[in-house]
Short mmCIF file of C-alpha atoms in Angstrom, two decimals:
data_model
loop_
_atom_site.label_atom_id
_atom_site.label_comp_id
_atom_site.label_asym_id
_atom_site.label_seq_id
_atom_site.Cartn_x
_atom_site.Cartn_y
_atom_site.Cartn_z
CA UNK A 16 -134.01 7.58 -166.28
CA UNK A 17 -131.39 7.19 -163.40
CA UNK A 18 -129.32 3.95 -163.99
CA UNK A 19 -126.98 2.91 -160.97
CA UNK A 20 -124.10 0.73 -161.41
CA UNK A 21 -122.55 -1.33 -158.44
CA UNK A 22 -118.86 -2.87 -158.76
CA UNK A 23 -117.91 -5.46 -157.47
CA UNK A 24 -120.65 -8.40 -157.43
CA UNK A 25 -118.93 -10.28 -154.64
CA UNK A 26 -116.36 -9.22 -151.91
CA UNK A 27 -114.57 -11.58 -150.11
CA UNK A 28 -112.22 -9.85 -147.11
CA UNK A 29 -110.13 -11.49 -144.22
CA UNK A 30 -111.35 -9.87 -141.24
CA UNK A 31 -110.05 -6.57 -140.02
CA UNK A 32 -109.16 -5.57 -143.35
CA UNK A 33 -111.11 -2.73 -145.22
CA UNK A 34 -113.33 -3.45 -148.00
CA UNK A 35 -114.41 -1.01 -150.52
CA UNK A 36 -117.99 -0.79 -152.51
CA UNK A 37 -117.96 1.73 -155.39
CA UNK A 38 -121.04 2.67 -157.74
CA UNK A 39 -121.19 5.11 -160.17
CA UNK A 40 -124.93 6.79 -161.57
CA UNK A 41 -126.48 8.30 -164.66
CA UNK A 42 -128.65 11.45 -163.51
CA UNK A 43 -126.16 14.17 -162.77
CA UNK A 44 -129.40 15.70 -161.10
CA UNK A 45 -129.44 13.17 -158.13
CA UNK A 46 -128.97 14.57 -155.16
CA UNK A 47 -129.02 12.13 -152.60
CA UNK A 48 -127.05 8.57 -152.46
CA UNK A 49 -127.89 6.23 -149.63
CA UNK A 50 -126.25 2.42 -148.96
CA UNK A 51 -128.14 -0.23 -147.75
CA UNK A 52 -127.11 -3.93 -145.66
CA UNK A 53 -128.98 -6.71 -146.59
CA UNK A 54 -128.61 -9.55 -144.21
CA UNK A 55 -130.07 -12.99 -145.34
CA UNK A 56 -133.50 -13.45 -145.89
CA UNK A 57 -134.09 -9.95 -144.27
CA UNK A 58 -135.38 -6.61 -145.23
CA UNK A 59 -132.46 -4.11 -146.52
CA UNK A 60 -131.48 -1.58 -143.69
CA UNK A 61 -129.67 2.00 -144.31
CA UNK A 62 -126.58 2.07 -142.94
CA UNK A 63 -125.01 5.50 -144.27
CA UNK A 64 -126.05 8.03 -146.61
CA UNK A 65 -124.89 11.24 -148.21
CA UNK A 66 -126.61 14.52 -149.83
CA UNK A 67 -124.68 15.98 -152.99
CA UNK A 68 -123.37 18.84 -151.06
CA UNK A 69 -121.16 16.56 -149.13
CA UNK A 70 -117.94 14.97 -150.00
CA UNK A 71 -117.40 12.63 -147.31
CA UNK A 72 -119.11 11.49 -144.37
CA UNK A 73 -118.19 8.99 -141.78
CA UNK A 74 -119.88 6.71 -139.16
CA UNK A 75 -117.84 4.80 -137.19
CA UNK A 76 -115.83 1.73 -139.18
CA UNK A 77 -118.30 3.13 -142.59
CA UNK A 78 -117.73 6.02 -144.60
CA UNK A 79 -119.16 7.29 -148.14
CA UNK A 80 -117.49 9.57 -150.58
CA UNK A 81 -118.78 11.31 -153.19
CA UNK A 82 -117.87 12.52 -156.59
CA UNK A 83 -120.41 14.53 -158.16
CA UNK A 84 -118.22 15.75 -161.35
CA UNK A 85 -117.51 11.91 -162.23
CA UNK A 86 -120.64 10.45 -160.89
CA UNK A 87 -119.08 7.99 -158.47
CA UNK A 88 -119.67 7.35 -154.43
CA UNK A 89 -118.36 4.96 -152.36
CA UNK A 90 -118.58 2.83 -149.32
CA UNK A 91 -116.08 2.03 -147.48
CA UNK A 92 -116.00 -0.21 -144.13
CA UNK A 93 -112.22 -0.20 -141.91
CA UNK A 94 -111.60 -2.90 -139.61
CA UNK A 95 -114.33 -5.64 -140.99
CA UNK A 96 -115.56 -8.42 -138.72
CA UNK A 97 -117.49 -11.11 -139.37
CA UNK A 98 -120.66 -9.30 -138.51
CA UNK A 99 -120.43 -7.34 -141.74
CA UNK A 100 -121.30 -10.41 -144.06
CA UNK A 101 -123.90 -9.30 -146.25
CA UNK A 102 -125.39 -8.12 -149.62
CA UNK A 103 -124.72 -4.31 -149.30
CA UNK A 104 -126.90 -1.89 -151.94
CA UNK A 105 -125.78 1.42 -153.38
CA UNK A 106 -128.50 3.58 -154.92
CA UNK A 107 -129.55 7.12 -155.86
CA UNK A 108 -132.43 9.65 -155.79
CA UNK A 109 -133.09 12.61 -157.97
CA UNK A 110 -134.80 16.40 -157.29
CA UNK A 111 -137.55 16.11 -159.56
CA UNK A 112 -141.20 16.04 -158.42
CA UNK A 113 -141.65 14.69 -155.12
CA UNK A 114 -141.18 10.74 -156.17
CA UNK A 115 -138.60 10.12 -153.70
CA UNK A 116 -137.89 6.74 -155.37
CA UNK A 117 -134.38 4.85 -155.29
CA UNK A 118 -132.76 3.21 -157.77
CA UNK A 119 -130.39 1.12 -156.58
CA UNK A 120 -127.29 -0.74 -157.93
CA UNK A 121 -127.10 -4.97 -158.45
CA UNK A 122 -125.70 -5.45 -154.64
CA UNK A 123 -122.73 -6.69 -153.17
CA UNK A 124 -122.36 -9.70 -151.31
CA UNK A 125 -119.29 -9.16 -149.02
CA UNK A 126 -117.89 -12.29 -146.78
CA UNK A 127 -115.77 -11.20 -143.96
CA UNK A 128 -113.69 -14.17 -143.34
CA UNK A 129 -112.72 -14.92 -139.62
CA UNK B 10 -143.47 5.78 -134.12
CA UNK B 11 -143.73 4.22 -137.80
CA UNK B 12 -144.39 0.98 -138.71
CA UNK B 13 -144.86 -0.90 -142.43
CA UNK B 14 -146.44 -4.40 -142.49
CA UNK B 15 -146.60 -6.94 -145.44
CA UNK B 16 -148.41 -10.01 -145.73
CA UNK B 17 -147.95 -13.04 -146.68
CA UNK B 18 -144.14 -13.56 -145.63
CA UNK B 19 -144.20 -16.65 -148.00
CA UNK B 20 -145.93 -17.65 -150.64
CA UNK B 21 -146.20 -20.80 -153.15
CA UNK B 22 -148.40 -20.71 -156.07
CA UNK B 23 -148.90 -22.28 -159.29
CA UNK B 24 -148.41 -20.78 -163.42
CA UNK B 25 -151.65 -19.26 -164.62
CA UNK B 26 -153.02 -18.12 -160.53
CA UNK B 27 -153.47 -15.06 -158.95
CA UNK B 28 -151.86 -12.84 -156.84
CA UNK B 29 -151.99 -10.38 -154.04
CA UNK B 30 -149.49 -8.72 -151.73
CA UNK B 31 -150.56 -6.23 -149.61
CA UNK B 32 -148.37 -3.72 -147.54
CA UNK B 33 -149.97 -1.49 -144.87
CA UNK B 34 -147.97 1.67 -142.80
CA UNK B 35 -149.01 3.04 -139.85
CA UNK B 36 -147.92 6.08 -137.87
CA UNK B 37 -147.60 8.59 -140.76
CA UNK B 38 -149.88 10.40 -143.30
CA UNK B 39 -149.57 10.45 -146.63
CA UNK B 40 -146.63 8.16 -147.03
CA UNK B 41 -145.14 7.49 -150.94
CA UNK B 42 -145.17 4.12 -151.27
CA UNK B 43 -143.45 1.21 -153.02
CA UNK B 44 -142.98 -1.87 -154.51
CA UNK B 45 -139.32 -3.47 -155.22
CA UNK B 46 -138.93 -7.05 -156.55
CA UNK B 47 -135.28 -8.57 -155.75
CA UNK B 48 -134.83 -11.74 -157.92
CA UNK B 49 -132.70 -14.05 -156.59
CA UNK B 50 -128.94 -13.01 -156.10
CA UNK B 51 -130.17 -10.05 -157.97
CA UNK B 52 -130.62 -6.42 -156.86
CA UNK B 53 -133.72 -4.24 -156.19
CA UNK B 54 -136.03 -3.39 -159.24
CA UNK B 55 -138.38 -0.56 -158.60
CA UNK B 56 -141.47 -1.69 -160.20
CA UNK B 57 -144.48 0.69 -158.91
CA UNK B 58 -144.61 3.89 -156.58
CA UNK B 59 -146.99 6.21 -155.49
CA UNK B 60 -147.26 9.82 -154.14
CA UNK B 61 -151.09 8.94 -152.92
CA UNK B 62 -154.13 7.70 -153.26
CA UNK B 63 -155.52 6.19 -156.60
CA UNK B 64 -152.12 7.71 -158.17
CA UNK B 65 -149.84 4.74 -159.44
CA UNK B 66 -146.98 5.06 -161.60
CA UNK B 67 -145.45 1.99 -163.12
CA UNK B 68 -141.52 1.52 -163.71
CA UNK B 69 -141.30 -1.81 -165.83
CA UNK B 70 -143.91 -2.95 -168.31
CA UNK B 71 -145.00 -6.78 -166.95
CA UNK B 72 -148.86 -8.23 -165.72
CA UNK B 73 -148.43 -6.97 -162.42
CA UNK B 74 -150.62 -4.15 -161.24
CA UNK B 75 -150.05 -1.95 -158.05
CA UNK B 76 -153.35 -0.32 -156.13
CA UNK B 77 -153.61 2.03 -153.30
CA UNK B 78 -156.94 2.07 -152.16
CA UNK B 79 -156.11 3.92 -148.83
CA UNK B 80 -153.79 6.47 -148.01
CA UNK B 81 -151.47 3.78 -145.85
CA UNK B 82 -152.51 0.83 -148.02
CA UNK B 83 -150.61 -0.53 -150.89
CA UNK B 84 -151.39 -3.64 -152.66
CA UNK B 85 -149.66 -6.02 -155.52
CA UNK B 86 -151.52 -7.56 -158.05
CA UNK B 87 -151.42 -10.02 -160.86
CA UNK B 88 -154.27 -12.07 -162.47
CA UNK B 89 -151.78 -14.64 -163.95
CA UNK B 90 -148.56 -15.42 -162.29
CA UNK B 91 -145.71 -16.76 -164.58
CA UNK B 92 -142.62 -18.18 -163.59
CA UNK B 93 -140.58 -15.28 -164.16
CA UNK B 94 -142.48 -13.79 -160.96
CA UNK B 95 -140.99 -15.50 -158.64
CA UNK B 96 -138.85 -13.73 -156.32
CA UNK B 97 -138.68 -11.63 -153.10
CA UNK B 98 -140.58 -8.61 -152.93
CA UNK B 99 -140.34 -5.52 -150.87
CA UNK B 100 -142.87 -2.77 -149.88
CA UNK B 101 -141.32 0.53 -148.83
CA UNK B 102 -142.39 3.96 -147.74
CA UNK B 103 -140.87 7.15 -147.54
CA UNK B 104 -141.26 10.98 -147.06
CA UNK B 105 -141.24 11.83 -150.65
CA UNK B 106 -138.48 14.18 -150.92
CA UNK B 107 -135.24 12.28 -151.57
CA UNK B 108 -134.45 10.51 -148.30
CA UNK B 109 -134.15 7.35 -146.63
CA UNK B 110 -136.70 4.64 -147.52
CA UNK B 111 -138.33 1.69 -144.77
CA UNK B 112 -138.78 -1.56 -146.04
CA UNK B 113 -141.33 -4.40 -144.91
CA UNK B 114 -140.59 -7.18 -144.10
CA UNK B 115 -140.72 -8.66 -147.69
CA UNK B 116 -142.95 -11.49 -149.30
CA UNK B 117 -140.98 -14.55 -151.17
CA UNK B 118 -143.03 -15.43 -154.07
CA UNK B 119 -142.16 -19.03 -155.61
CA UNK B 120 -144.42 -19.95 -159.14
CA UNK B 121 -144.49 -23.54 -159.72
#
């Protein structure tokens, strides 16, 4: 099955810097690689995602890349603030059947310091 | 517009004692459903989905068990909690094609 590995654990920035998230994933057949922010004691909430027929897509201060022929996508947030503290979650969906179901990497717990 | 609901937000219970979390949606039909457990300072384990109702599959061998009695309804079971249970745990529903899943509002489970 899909396995989804997040680097690194923990993330500690000064603000306004840029902070980058990277996972890479087993099932060359996934197709679709979301991120989610986790804020304390909450519910995770997507904040980006991108389909395998994309390289790049951007939001604002948040982008995601993807590299299909290594298996690798990104996240990657410009001009942190404090705001942005949180456990952020990589994961990954595949084609088959209609399952729908994420894996999802270990999480990263970024700290934006003021 | 769509709206998932999980109950209780906290729990406390002791070794040996059962267990139910339920998870309801409204605002959609025929919803895939699921259950994540996040240990704590860990990430999100998939542990049950399902595509409707009475159909459950199960992602990690353990003495939980997952129903769906309804077609919005998803519940958590166990009939003997062990300490190794404890953690926060997250219903979710989605489309079921390969898009964005909504998460409840989660249930912390603590086994004494």
């Amino acid at each position: 099955g899909e396995n989804v590995e997040q680097h690194p654990s923990t993330l500690s920035v000064q603000e306004g810097d840029s902070a980058v998230i990277k996972c890479t994933y087993s099932d060359s057949a996934s197709n679709y690689f979301p991120w989610y922010k986790q804020e304390l004691g909450k519910r995770p909430q997507l904040i980006i995602d991108i389909r395998s027929n994309v390289g790049e897509k951007k939001d604002q201060r948040i982008a995601v890349t993807l590299n299909k022929t290594a298996k690798h996508f990104s996240l990657h947030i410009t001009e942190t603030q404090p705001e942005d503290s949180a456990v952020y979650f990589c994961a990954a969906s595949g084609v088959l059947g209609n399952t729908g179901k994420l894996i999802f990497g270990q999480g990263t717990t970024l700290q934006v310091k003021p | 517009s769509q709206t998932i609901h999980q109950w209780p937000a906290t729990l406390v219970q002791p070794v040996g004692s059962p267990l139910s979390l339920e998870c309801t949606v409204e605002g959609t039909s025929n919803p895939n459903l699921y259950w994540y457990r996040q240990a704590a300072g860990r990430g999100l384990q998939l542990l049950f989905y399902s595509v409707g109702i009475g159909q459950i599959s199960s992602e990690v061998p353990q003495n939980l068990s997952a129903s769906r009695p309804q077609d919005r309804q998803f519940i958590l079971s166990s009939k003997k909690l062990l300490l190794s249970d404890s953690g926060f745990y997250l219903c979710a529903w989605g489309q079921g094609y390969a898009g964005e899943l909504f998460f409840g509002e989660g249930s912390r489970l603590t086994v004494l």
